[in-house]
Short mmCIF file of C-alpha atoms in Angstrom, two decimals:
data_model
loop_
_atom_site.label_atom_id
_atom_site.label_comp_id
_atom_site.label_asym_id
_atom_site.label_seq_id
_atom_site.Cartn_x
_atom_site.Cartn_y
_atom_site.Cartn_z
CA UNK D 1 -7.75 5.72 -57.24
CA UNK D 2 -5.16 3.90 -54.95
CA UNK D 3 -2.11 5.48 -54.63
CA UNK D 4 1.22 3.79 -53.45
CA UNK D 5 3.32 6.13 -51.16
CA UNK D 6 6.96 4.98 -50.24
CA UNK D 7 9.12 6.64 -47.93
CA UNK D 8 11.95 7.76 -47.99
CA UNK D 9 12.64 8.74 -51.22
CA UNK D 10 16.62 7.84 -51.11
CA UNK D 11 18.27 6.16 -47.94
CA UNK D 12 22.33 6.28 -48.09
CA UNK D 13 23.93 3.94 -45.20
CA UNK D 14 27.21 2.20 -44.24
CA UNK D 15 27.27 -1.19 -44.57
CA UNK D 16 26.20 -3.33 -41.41
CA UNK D 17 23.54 -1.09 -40.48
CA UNK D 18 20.13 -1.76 -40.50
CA UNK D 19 17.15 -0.05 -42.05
CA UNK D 20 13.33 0.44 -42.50
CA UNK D 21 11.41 1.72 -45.87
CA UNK D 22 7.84 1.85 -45.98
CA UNK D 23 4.98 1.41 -48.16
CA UNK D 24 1.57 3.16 -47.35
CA UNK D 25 -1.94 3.71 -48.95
CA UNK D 26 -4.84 5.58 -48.02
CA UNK D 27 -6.71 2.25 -49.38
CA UNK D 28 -7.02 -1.14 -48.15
CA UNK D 29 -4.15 -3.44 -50.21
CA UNK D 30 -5.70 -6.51 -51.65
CA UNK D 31 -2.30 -7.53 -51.59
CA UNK D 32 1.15 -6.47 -52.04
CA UNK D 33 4.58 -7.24 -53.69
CA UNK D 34 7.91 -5.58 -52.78
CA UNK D 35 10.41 -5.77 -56.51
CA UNK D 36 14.32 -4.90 -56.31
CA UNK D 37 15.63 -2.86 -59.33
CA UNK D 38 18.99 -3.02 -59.92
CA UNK D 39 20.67 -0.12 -62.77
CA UNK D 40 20.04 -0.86 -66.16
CA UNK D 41 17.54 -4.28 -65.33
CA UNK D 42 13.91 -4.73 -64.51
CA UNK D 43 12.24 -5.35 -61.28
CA UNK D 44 12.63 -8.82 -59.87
CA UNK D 45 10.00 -9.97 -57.16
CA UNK D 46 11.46 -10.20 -53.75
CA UNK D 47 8.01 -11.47 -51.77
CA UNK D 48 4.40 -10.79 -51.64
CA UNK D 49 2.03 -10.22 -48.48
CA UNK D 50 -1.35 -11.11 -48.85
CA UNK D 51 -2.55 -11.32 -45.06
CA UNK D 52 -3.38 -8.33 -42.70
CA UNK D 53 -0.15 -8.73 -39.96
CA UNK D 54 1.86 -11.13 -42.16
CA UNK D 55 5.56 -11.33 -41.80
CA UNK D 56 7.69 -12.96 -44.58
CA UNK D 57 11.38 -13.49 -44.32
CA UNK D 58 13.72 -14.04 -46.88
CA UNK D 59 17.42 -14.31 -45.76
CA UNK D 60 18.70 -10.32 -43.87
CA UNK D 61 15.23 -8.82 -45.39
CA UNK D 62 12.06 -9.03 -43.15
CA UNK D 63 8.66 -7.97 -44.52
CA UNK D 64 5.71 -7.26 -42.69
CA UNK D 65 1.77 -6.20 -44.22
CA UNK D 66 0.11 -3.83 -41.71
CA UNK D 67 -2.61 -5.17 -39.92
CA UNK D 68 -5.07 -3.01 -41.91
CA UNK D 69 -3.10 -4.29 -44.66
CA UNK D 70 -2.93 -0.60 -45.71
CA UNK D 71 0.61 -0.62 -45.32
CA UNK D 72 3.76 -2.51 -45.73
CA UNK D 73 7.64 -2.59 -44.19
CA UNK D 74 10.70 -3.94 -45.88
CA UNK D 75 13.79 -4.36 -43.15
CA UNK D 76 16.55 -5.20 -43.46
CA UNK D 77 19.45 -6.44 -41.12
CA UNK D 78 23.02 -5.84 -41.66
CA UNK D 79 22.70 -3.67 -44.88
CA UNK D 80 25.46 -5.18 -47.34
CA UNK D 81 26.69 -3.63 -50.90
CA UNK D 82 24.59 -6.17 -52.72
CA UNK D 83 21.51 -4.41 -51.23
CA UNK D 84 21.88 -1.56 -53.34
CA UNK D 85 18.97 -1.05 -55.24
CA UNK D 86 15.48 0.48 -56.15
CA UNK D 87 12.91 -1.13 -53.74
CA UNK D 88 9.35 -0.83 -55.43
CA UNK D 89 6.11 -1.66 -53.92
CA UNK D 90 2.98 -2.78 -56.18
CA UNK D 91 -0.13 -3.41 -55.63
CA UNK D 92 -3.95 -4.09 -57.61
CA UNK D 93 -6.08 -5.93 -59.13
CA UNK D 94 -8.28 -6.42 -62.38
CA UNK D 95 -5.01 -7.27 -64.41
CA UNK D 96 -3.74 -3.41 -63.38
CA UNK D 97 -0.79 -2.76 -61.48
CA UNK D 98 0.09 0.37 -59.19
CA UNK D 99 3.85 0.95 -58.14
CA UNK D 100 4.93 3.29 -55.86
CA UNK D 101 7.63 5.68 -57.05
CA UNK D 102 10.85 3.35 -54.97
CA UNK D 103 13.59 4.14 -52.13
CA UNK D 104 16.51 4.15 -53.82
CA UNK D 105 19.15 2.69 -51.19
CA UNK D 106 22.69 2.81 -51.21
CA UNK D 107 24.59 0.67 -49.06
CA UNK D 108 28.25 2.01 -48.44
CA UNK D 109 31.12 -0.33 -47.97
CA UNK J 1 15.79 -19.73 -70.51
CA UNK J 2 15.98 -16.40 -72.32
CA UNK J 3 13.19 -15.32 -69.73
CA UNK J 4 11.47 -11.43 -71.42
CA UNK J 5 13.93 -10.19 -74.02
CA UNK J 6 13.15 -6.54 -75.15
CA UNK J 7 14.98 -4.43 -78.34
CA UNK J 8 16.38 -2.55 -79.08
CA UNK J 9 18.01 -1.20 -75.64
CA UNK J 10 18.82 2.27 -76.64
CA UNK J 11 17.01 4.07 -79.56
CA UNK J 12 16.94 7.93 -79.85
CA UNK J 13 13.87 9.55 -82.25
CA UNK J 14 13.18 12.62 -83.93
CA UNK J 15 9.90 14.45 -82.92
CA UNK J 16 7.33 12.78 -85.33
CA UNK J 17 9.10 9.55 -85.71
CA UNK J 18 7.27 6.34 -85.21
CA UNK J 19 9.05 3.30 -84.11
CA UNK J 20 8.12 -0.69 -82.55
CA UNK J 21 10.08 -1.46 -79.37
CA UNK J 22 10.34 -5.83 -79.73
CA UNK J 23 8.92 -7.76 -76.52
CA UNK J 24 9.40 -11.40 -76.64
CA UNK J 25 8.93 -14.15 -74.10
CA UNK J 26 9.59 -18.02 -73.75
CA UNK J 27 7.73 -19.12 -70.59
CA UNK J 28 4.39 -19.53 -72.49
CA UNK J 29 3.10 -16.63 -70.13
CA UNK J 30 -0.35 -15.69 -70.95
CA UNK J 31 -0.07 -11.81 -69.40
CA UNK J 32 2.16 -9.29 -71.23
CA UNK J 33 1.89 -5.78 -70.18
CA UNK J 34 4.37 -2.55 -71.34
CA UNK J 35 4.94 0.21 -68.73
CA UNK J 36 7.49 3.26 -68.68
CA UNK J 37 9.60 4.11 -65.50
CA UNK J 38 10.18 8.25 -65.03
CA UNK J 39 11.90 9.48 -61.97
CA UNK J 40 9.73 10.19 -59.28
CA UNK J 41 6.65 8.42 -60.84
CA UNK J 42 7.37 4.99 -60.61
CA UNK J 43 6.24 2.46 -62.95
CA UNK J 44 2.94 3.45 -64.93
CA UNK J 45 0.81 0.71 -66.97
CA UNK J 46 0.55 1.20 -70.61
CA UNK J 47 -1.31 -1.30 -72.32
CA UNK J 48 -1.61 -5.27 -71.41
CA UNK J 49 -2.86 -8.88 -72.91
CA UNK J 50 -4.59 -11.45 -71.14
CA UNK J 51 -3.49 -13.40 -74.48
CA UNK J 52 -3.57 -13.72 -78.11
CA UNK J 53 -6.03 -11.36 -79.64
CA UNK J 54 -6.80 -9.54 -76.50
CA UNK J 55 -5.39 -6.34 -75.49
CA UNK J 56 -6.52 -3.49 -73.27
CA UNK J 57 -5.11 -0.40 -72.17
CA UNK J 58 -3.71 0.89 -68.99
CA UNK J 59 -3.21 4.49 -66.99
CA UNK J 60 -1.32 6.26 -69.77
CA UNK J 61 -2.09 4.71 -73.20
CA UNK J 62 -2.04 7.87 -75.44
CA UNK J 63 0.39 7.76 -78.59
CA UNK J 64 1.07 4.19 -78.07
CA UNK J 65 -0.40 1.04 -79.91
CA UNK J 66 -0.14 -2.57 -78.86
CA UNK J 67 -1.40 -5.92 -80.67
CA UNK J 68 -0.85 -9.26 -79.37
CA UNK J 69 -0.92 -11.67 -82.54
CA UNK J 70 0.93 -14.36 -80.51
CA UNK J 71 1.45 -15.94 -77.32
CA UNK J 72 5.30 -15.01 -77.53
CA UNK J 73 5.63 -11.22 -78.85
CA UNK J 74 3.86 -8.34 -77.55
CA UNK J 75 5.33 -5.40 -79.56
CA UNK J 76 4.60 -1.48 -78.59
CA UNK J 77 4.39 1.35 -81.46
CA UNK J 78 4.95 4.54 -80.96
CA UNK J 79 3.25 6.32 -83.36
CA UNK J 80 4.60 9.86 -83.49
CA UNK J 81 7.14 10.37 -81.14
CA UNK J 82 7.04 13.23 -78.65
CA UNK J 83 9.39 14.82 -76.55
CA UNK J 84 6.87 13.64 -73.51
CA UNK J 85 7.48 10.21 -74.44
CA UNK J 86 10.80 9.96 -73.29
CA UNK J 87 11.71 7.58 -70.74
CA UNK J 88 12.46 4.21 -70.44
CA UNK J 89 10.30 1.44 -71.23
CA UNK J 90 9.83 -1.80 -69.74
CA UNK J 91 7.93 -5.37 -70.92
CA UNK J 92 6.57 -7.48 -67.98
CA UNK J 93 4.78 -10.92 -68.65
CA UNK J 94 3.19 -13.38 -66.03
CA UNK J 95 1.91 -17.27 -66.43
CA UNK J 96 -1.47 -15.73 -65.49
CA UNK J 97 -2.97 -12.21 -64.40
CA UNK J 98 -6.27 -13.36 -62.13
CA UNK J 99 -8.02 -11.26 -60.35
CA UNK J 100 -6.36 -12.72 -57.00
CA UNK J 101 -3.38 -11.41 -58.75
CA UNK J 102 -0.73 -12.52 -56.19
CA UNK J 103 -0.09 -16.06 -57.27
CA UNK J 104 1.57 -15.14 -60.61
CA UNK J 105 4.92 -12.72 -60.26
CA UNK J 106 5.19 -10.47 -63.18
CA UNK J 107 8.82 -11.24 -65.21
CA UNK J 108 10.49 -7.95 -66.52
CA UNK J 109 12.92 -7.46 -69.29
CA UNK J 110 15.88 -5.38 -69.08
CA UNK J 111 14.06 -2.47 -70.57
CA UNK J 112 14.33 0.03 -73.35
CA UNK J 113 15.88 3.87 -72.81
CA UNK J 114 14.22 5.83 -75.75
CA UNK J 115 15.16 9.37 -75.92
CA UNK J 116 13.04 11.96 -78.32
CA UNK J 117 14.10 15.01 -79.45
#
């Protein structure tokens, strides 16, 4: 069975700095999707990798899939307040999900 | 667009209790699926629906019951509540749930805390 392991757990950092969590398996993704969960909400898709070495940007966040596409990065630039948030990787197939467990972040102004 | 809508948003049961949490969607979304977020254990896949009349059942689908009579509703029973059950329970549908899963983002509602005591 595939698991999802994310690292670190919990990041707290002042605003304007920047920062790295990570996503690895011991399996080979098929693909992968980073989600943002904000208190009291669901998850809302933020981007998904699909090719070994692909790097996605959207706005401060950069995303990369491993070459081995057996792991995944989320950076991002300039942390700001609005970052704050429960960063969740998923990945699968067959109409089955796994999520890792998040990096809850915490972006201090 | 009202998007996933999910009720009640707080319930609190008694041991032995049996209650429906409501999952409704308007984006004509064939894939509904119910999972339940703990601390420390991410989200974990109850049951799902590939569409009417069709449901199968994920990683942790003991003491829960799903049906899928419609397109729009895909409601989850409880049917004796237990302690283990608490946790807070969320309703994801996509347009489609291939195997080349990527094209289709799932949709979340805002979830359901149930507490049992």
């Amino acid at each position: 069975t595939q698991l999802l392991e994310q690292s670190p757990q919990f990041l707290s950092i002042q605003e304007g700095e920047n920062l790295t969590v990570y996503c690895n398996s011991s399996s080979v993704f098929s693909s992968l999707q980073w989600y943002r969960q904000e208190p009291g909400e669901g998850p809302v898709l933020l981007v998904t990798v699909v090719t070994g070495g692909e790097v996605k940007k959207l706005k401060r966040l950069t995303f990369q899939f491993g070459d081995a596409r057996k792991d995944s990065s989320l950076h991002i630039t300039a942390a700001q307040p609005g970052d704050t948030g429960l960063y969740l990787c998923s990945s699968g197939s067959n109409y089955q999900l796994i999520w890792g467990a998040g990096t809850k972040l915490i972006i201090k102004p | 667009n009202a998007g996933v809508t999910q009720t009640p948003k707080f319930q609190v049961l008694k041991t032995g209790q049996s209650m429906t949490l409501q999952c409704a969607q308007d984006m004509n979304h064939e894939y509904m699926s119910w999972y339940r977020q703990d601390p420390g254990m991410g989200l974990r896949l109850i049951h799902y629906s590939v569409g009417a009349g069709i449901t199968d059942q994920g990683e942790v689908p003991n003491g829960y019951n799903v049906s899928r009579s419609t397109t729009e509703d895909f409601p989850l029973r409880l049917l004796s509540a237990a302690p283990s059950q608490t946790s807070v329970y969320f309703c994801a549908s996509s347009y489609s749930r291939d195997r080349e899963y990527y094209n289709s983002p799932l949709h979340f509602g805002n979830g359901t805390r149930l507490t049992v005591t």
